[in-house]
Coordinates of C-alpha atoms and ligand atoms in Angstrom, one line a residue:
M1 CA -4.9 16.2 11.0
V2 CA -7.2 17.7 8.4
S3 CA -7.1 21.4 8.3
R4 CA -10.4 23.3 8.7
E5 CA -9.9 25.0 5.3
S6 CA -10.1 21.6 3.6
L7 CA -13.5 20.7 5.1
H8 CA -16.7 21.7 3.4
S9 CA -20.0 22.7 5.0
L10 CA -23.2 21.0 3.9
H11 CA -24.1 23.9 1.8
D12 CA -20.7 23.8 0.0
V13 CA -21.0 20.1 -0.6
A14 CA -24.4 20.7 -2.2
L15 CA -22.9 23.4 -4.5
L16 CA -19.8 21.2 -5.3
T17 CA -21.7 18.0 -6.1
G18 CA -25.1 19.3 -7.3
I19 CA -26.8 17.1 -4.7
E20 CA -29.5 18.8 -2.7
E21 CA -28.8 19.2 1.0
S22 CA -31.8 17.0 2.0
K23 CA -30.5 14.3 -0.4
I24 CA -27.1 14.5 1.3
R25 CA -28.6 13.9 4.7
Y26 CA -30.7 11.1 3.2
L27 CA -27.5 9.4 1.8
E28 CA -25.8 9.8 5.1
N29 CA -28.7 8.1 6.9
E30 CA -29.1 5.3 4.4
F31 CA -25.4 4.5 4.2
H32 CA -24.4 5.5 7.7
D33 CA -23.0 1.9 8.5
Y34 CA -21.1 1.9 5.2
F35 CA -19.4 5.2 6.0
K36 CA -18.5 3.7 9.4
L37 CA -17.2 0.5 7.9
K38 CA -14.9 2.6 5.6
Q39 CA -13.9 4.6 8.7
L40 CA -15.3 7.7 7.0
D41 CA -17.4 8.7 10.0
L42 CA -19.2 11.9 9.2
R43 CA -18.2 14.8 11.4
G44 CA -21.5 16.4 11.8
S45 CA -21.6 19.7 9.9
Y46 CA -18.4 19.3 7.9
F47 CA -17.2 17.0 5.2
D48 CA -13.7 16.1 4.0
A49 CA -12.6 15.3 0.4
N50 CA -13.1 11.5 0.9
Q51 CA -16.6 11.9 2.3
V52 CA -17.6 14.2 -0.6
S53 CA -16.2 11.8 -3.1
V54 CA -18.1 8.8 -1.6
L55 CA -21.3 10.9 -1.4
S56 CA -20.9 11.8 -5.1
Q57 CA -20.4 8.1 -6.0
L58 CA -23.4 7.0 -4.1
H59 CA -25.5 9.7 -5.7
R60 CA -24.3 8.8 -9.2
L61 CA -25.0 5.1 -8.6
M62 CA -28.6 6.0 -7.6
T63 CA -29.3 8.6 -10.3
E64 CA -27.3 7.7 -13.4
Q65 CA -27.1 4.0 -12.8
K66 CA -30.6 3.9 -11.3
L67 CA -29.7 1.4 -8.6
S68 CA -31.9 1.0 -5.5
V69 CA -30.5 1.6 -2.0
S70 CA -30.4 -2.1 -1.4
E71 CA -28.5 -2.8 -4.6
V72 CA -25.9 -0.1 -3.8
R73 CA -25.6 -1.4 -0.2
H74 CA -25.2 -4.9 -1.5
F75 CA -22.3 -3.9 -3.7
Y76 CA -20.5 -1.8 -1.2
G77 CA -20.7 -4.6 1.4
H78 CA -19.7 -7.2 -1.1
L79 CA -16.8 -5.3 -2.5
F80 CA -15.5 -4.3 0.9
S81 CA -15.5 -7.7 2.4
E82 CA -14.2 -9.4 -0.8
R83 CA -11.4 -7.0 -1.5
R84 CA -10.3 -5.8 1.9
K85 CA -9.0 -9.1 3.1
K86 CA -7.1 -9.7 -0.1
V87 CA -4.8 -6.7 0.0
K88 CA -1.4 -7.7 1.1
M89 CA 0.8 -5.1 2.9
V90 CA 4.5 -5.7 2.7
A91 CA 7.1 -3.4 4.3
V92 CA 10.6 -3.3 3.0
T93 CA 13.1 -2.1 5.6
S94 CA 16.6 -2.3 6.9
G95 CA 18.8 -1.3 9.9
K96 CA 21.6 0.3 8.0
G97 CA 20.8 2.8 5.2
G98 CA 21.8 2.5 1.6
V99 CA 21.5 -1.3 1.4
G100 CA 19.0 -1.3 -1.4
K101 CA 15.5 -1.0 0.1
S102 CA 14.1 1.3 -2.5
T103 CA 15.7 -0.6 -5.3
V104 CA 14.1 -3.8 -3.9
T105 CA 10.7 -2.2 -3.4
V106 CA 10.4 -0.8 -6.8
N107 CA 11.6 -3.8 -8.7
L108 CA 9.5 -6.3 -6.6
A109 CA 6.5 -4.1 -7.3
I110 CA 7.1 -4.2 -11.0
A111 CA 7.7 -7.9 -11.0
A112 CA 4.4 -8.4 -9.1
A113 CA 2.5 -6.1 -11.5
Q114 CA 3.9 -8.2 -14.4
R115 CA 2.4 -11.2 -12.7
G116 CA -1.0 -9.5 -12.8
L117 CA -1.2 -8.2 -9.3
R118 CA -2.7 -4.7 -8.9
T119 CA 0.3 -3.1 -7.1
M120 CA 0.9 0.1 -5.2
V121 CA 4.2 1.4 -3.8
F122 CA 4.0 3.7 -0.8
D123 CA 7.1 5.6 -0.3
A124 CA 7.0 5.5 3.5
D125 CA 10.4 7.2 3.9
L126 CA 8.6 10.4 4.8
G127 CA 11.7 12.4 5.3
L128 CA 13.9 11.4 2.4
G129 CA 11.6 9.6 0.0
N130 CA 13.1 8.8 -3.4
V131 CA 10.9 6.2 -5.1
H132 CA 9.8 8.9 -7.6
V133 CA 13.5 9.3 -8.6
L134 CA 14.0 5.6 -9.2
T135 CA 10.9 5.3 -11.3
G136 CA 11.4 8.6 -13.2
I137 CA 8.0 10.1 -12.3
Q138 CA 7.1 13.6 -11.3
P139 CA 4.8 13.4 -8.3
Q140 CA 1.7 15.6 -8.6
G141 CA 1.0 15.2 -4.9
T142 CA 2.5 13.4 -2.0
V143 CA 1.4 11.7 1.2
L144 CA 1.9 15.0 2.9
D145 CA -0.9 16.5 0.8
V146 CA -3.1 13.6 1.8
L147 CA -2.3 14.1 5.4
A148 CA -3.1 17.8 5.1
G149 CA -6.5 16.9 3.6
K150 CA -5.7 18.8 0.4
I151 CA -6.3 15.7 -1.9
T152 CA -7.6 12.2 -1.4
M153 CA -5.3 9.2 -1.4
T154 CA -6.6 8.2 -4.8
Q155 CA -5.8 11.6 -6.2
A156 CA -2.3 11.4 -4.8
L157 CA -1.5 8.2 -6.6
A158 CA 0.9 8.7 -9.5
E159 CA 1.1 6.4 -12.5
G160 CA 4.4 4.4 -12.4
P161 CA 6.1 2.1 -14.8
A162 CA 4.4 -1.3 -15.6
N163 CA 1.0 0.1 -14.3
I164 CA 2.1 0.3 -10.7
K165 CA 0.7 3.2 -8.7
I166 CA 2.9 5.2 -6.5
L167 CA 2.2 7.3 -3.4
C168 CA 5.2 9.5 -3.1
G169 CA 6.8 10.4 0.2
G170 CA 7.7 13.8 1.4
A171 CA 11.3 14.5 0.5
G172 CA 13.1 16.8 2.9
V173 CA 10.3 17.1 5.4
S174 CA 11.9 15.7 8.5
E175 CA 9.3 16.8 11.0
L176 CA 6.8 14.3 9.6
A177 CA 9.2 11.4 9.7
N178 CA 7.6 10.4 13.0
L179 CA 3.8 10.7 12.6
N180 CA 1.8 11.5 15.6
R181 CA -0.9 9.0 16.6
E182 CA -3.6 11.0 14.9
Y183 CA -1.8 11.3 11.5
L184 CA -0.9 7.7 11.6
A185 CA -4.4 6.5 12.3
F186 CA -5.6 8.7 9.4
L187 CA -3.0 7.3 7.1
T188 CA -3.7 3.8 8.1
R189 CA -7.4 4.2 7.4
E190 CA -6.6 5.7 4.0
L191 CA -4.3 2.8 3.1
E192 CA -6.9 0.3 4.2
R193 CA -9.5 2.0 2.0
L194 CA -7.2 1.2 -1.0
A195 CA -8.0 -2.5 -0.5
F196 CA -10.7 -1.7 -3.0
E197 CA -8.2 -1.0 -5.7
F198 CA -5.1 -3.1 -5.0
D199 CA -3.9 -6.7 -4.3
L200 CA -0.6 -5.6 -3.0
I201 CA 0.8 -2.5 -1.2
L202 CA 4.6 -2.4 -0.9
M203 CA 5.9 0.1 1.7
D204 CA 9.5 1.4 1.3
T205 CA 10.5 2.5 4.8
A206 CA 13.3 4.7 6.0
A207 CA 16.4 2.9 7.5
G208 CA 16.7 2.3 11.2
I209 CA 14.6 1.5 14.2
A210 CA 13.0 4.8 14.9
D211 CA 9.3 5.0 15.8
G212 CA 8.7 6.5 12.4
V213 CA 9.8 3.2 10.8
V214 CA 8.2 0.8 13.4
Q215 CA 4.8 2.4 12.9
F216 CA 4.8 1.1 9.3
L217 CA 6.2 -2.3 10.2
R218 CA 3.2 -2.7 12.4
L219 CA 0.9 -2.3 9.4
A220 CA 2.6 -5.0 7.4
D221 CA 1.5 -8.6 6.8
E222 CA 5.1 -9.4 5.8
I223 CA 8.3 -7.6 6.6
V224 CA 11.2 -7.8 4.2
V225 CA 14.5 -6.9 5.9
V226 CA 17.2 -6.0 3.3
A227 CA 20.8 -6.7 4.5
T228 CA 24.2 -6.8 2.9
P229 CA 27.4 -8.7 3.9
N230 CA 28.6 -5.4 5.5
V231 CA 29.2 -6.0 9.2
A232 CA 27.3 -2.9 10.3
S233 CA 24.4 -4.0 8.1
V234 CA 24.3 -7.4 9.7
L235 CA 24.3 -6.0 13.2
D236 CA 21.7 -3.4 12.4
A237 CA 19.5 -6.1 10.7
Y238 CA 19.5 -8.0 14.0
G239 CA 18.4 -4.7 15.7
V240 CA 15.5 -4.5 13.3
V241 CA 14.3 -8.0 14.2
K242 CA 14.6 -7.2 17.9
V243 CA 12.7 -3.9 17.7
A244 CA 10.0 -5.4 15.4
R245 CA 9.5 -8.3 17.9
Q246 CA 9.4 -6.0 20.9
A247 CA 6.9 -3.7 19.1
Q248 CA 4.8 -6.9 18.5
C249 CA 4.7 -6.4 14.8
G250 CA 2.6 -9.3 13.6
G251 CA 4.1 -9.7 10.1
Q252 CA 6.5 -12.6 9.3
I253 CA 10.1 -11.3 8.9
H254 CA 12.0 -12.3 5.8
F255 CA 15.6 -11.6 4.9
L256 CA 16.7 -10.6 1.4
I257 CA 20.5 -10.4 1.2
N258 CA 21.6 -7.8 -1.3
Q259 CA 25.0 -7.1 -3.0
V260 CA 26.5 -10.6 -2.6
D261 CA 28.8 -12.3 -5.0
T262 CA 27.4 -15.8 -4.5
L263 CA 24.4 -17.7 -3.1
Q264 CA 26.7 -19.2 -0.5
Q265 CA 27.8 -15.8 0.7
S266 CA 24.2 -14.8 1.2
L267 CA 23.3 -18.0 3.1
G268 CA 26.3 -17.3 5.4
V269 CA 25.0 -13.8 6.1
F270 CA 21.5 -15.0 6.8
N271 CA 22.7 -17.9 9.0
N272 CA 24.7 -15.4 11.1
I273 CA 21.7 -13.2 11.7
S274 CA 19.3 -16.1 12.1
S275 CA 21.4 -17.8 14.7
C276 CA 21.5 -14.6 16.8
T277 CA 17.8 -14.0 16.6
Q278 CA 17.1 -17.6 17.5
R279 CA 19.5 -17.5 20.5
F280 CA 18.6 -14.1 21.9
L281 CA 15.1 -13.5 20.6
A282 CA 13.8 -17.1 20.2
Y283 CA 12.7 -16.1 16.7
T284 CA 13.5 -17.6 13.4
P285 CA 13.2 -15.3 10.3
Q286 CA 12.6 -16.6 6.8
Y287 CA 15.3 -16.6 4.1
L288 CA 13.7 -14.9 1.1
G289 CA 16.6 -14.9 -1.3
H290 CA 19.6 -12.9 -2.6
L291 CA 20.6 -10.3 -5.1
L292 CA 24.0 -10.0 -6.7
R293 CA 26.3 -7.0 -6.6
D294 CA 26.0 -5.7 -10.1
P295 CA 26.8 -2.3 -11.7
A296 CA 23.6 -2.7 -13.8
V297 CA 21.6 -1.9 -10.7
E298 CA 23.3 1.4 -10.4
Q299 CA 23.0 2.1 -14.1
A300 CA 19.2 1.5 -13.9
Y301 CA 19.1 3.8 -10.9
Q302 CA 20.9 6.6 -12.7
A303 CA 18.7 6.1 -15.8
R304 CA 15.6 6.3 -13.6
R305 CA 14.3 3.1 -15.2
P306 CA 13.9 0.2 -12.8
L307 CA 16.2 -2.8 -13.5
V308 CA 13.5 -5.4 -14.3
L309 CA 12.3 -3.1 -17.1
S310 CA 15.7 -1.7 -18.3
H311 CA 17.6 -5.1 -18.1
P312 CA 14.9 -7.8 -18.5
T313 CA 17.4 -10.6 -18.7
A314 CA 20.0 -9.4 -16.1
P315 CA 20.7 -12.0 -13.3
N316 CA 19.2 -9.7 -10.7
T317 CA 16.0 -9.3 -12.8
L318 CA 15.6 -13.1 -12.7
L319 CA 16.2 -13.1 -9.0
F320 CA 13.6 -10.4 -8.5
H321 CA 11.1 -12.5 -10.3
E322 CA 12.0 -15.5 -8.1
V323 CA 11.6 -13.5 -5.0
S324 CA 8.3 -12.1 -6.1
A325 CA 7.0 -15.5 -7.0
K326 CA 7.9 -16.7 -3.5
L327 CA 6.8 -13.7 -1.5
F328 CA 3.5 -13.3 -3.3
A329 CA 2.7 -16.9 -4.0
E330 CA -0.4 -16.9 -1.7
I331 CA -2.1 -14.0 -3.5
L332 CA -1.5 -15.0 -7.1
P333 CA -3.7 -18.1 -7.0
R334 CA -6.4 -16.4 -5.0
K335 CA -6.6 -13.6 -7.5
K336 CA -7.2 -16.2 -10.3
R337 CA -9.9 -17.9 -8.2
R338 CA -11.7 -14.6 -7.7
N339 CA -11.7 -13.8 -11.4
K340 CA -13.1 -17.2 -12.1
D341 CA -16.0 -17.3 -9.7
G342 CA -16.2 -13.8 -8.5
N343 CA -19.9 -13.5 -9.6
N344 CA -21.4 -16.6 -8.0
Q345 CA -24.0 -14.9 -6.0
G346 CA -26.4 -14.2 -8.8
F347 CA -27.5 -10.8 -7.5
P348 CA -27.3 -8.3 -9.0
S349 CA -26.6 -9.2 -12.6
Q350 CA -23.1 -9.4 -14.1
A351 CA -23.8 -6.2 -16.2
V352 CA -24.8 -4.3 -13.1
Q353 CA -21.7 -5.6 -11.2
E354 CA -19.4 -4.4 -14.0
R355 CA -21.1 -1.0 -14.1
V356 CA -20.8 -0.5 -10.4
G357 CA -17.3 -1.9 -10.3
R358 CA -16.2 0.7 -12.8
E359 CA -17.9 3.4 -10.8
L360 CA -16.3 2.4 -7.6
C361 CA -12.7 1.8 -8.6
Ligands
ATP1 N1 22.6 -5.3 -6.0 C1 23.2 -4.1 -6.2 N2 24.3 -4.0 -6.9 C2 24.9 -2.7 -7.1 N3 24.4 -1.6 -6.6 C3 23.3 -1.7 -5.8 C4 22.6 -2.9 -5.6 N4 21.5 -2.7 -4.8 C5 21.5 -1.4 -4.6 N5 22.6 -0.8 -5.2 C6 22.9 0.7 -5.2 O1 23.0 1.1 -3.8 C7 22.5 2.4 -3.7 C8 21.5 2.5 -2.6 O2 20.3 1.8 -3.0 P1 18.9 2.2 -2.5 O3 18.6 3.7 -2.6 O4 17.9 1.3 -3.1 O5 19.1 1.9 -0.9 P2 18.1 2.3 0.3 O6 18.3 1.2 1.3 O7 16.8 2.5 -0.2 O8 18.8 3.6 0.8 P3 18.2 4.6 1.9 O9 18.5 4.0 3.2 O10 19.0 5.9 1.7 O11 16.8 4.8 1.6 C9 22.0 2.9 -5.0 O12 23.0 3.6 -5.6 C10 21.8 1.5 -5.7 O13 21.9 1.7 -7.1
MG2 MG1 15.5 4.2 0.1

C-alpha cells in the first residue's frame, strides 16, 4: 500500500519536524488512543506522511499554543465525535456510461457548497476520471499519489470552483480501477479522516457494476443512480440496484433521470425501473428528480465551467438546486444547529477552541 521509500524513521521524523526523538515517543504514548481512533496506528519504527503531520500538529498545539495534554485530548476527542458522524457520503453512479454522472456530481457539489456545506468531490472513476476537466482545474496530485503514500489526502485536494475541494482520479490507469482490499481499506480510512473538514463527500464513480464501482457504493450513505430514457440505460440501472442490494450496500438508492424532455417522461422512466425492482428485488428506490436535455449542459462542459455557475438561471441549474435541497435536507439544518450551540461545553474557552480549530483543519 505505502511504499517503503515514503516511510520515515524516527530519526528522520525528528529531523523533519524538529521534535526530539524522546518527545515523539512521548506524544505517541500520550495520544496512542487518538492515533488508533483516527486509524493511524503507528507501525513501530516507521512513520508515514499522515502520522508525521499529526505528530507535528500535536507538538505545535503543545508548544506554540501552550495547551496541556488534557486540553489537546479533549479537542481531538470532541472534534472527532462531533464531525465524523456529520459527514455525508453520496455516491453518484449508473449502469450505462455517458448518462451524466460527472455532470451531476460536479453541479450538485457546487449547489451544496452554495448552500453553505463544506463539500468535497472524489473522482472515484479511477481509470478514466474527468472531474478535473469539467471543473477546469489542473490536478497537483491524484488519489493515486495518496495511495502510493507520496502525499497526504489533504495535500491531494485541489481547490475547485465555488470553494469545493476535489480529489482527482487517475486518468488512464486501468490497473487501479479495482482496488485490492488493502488499498481500499487505506482509502476508506483516509476518506473517513476527512470528516474533520467536510460536511459532504460526493463520489463520482465509473459506470457499470464491476467490483471497482461496488466498493465505493458500499461506502456511501446515499446512492444516486443516474439514468436516461435510453432503453439500455434503464436496463443497466436495474442491474445497478440488483448488484448494490446483493452487495448489501447500506445506502438508500435514489434515481435521478437525466436528459428528459418533460417531468412526465422522467416519471415514466422511474416507474418502469421501480416496478422491476419491486417485483424482482422487493426493493423500492426513491425518485430524486429529473434534468432536462439541454445543449447548455454540453456548452458548460466544453467551457469547463459547471452549469450552475456558467448558466445560473438555466432550467437545469434550478433543477440542480431543487435536487440538492432534497438530497442534503438533513445535513443543512444540523449544520446550522452546530454553528449555533457548538460551544456549549464551556471547556476549553471559545478563544482556545478557535485557535485549535484553525490548527486542526
Ligand atoms: N441534461 C443534459 N443535456 C445535454 N447533454 C448532457 C446532459 N447531461 C449530460 N450531458 C452530456 O453528456 C455527456 C456525458 O456526460 P458525463 O460525462 O457527465 O457522463 P458520465 O456518466 O459521467 O460519463 P462516463 O460514464 O463516461 O463517466 C457530456 O458531453 C455531457 O455534456
Ligand atoms: Mg464520468
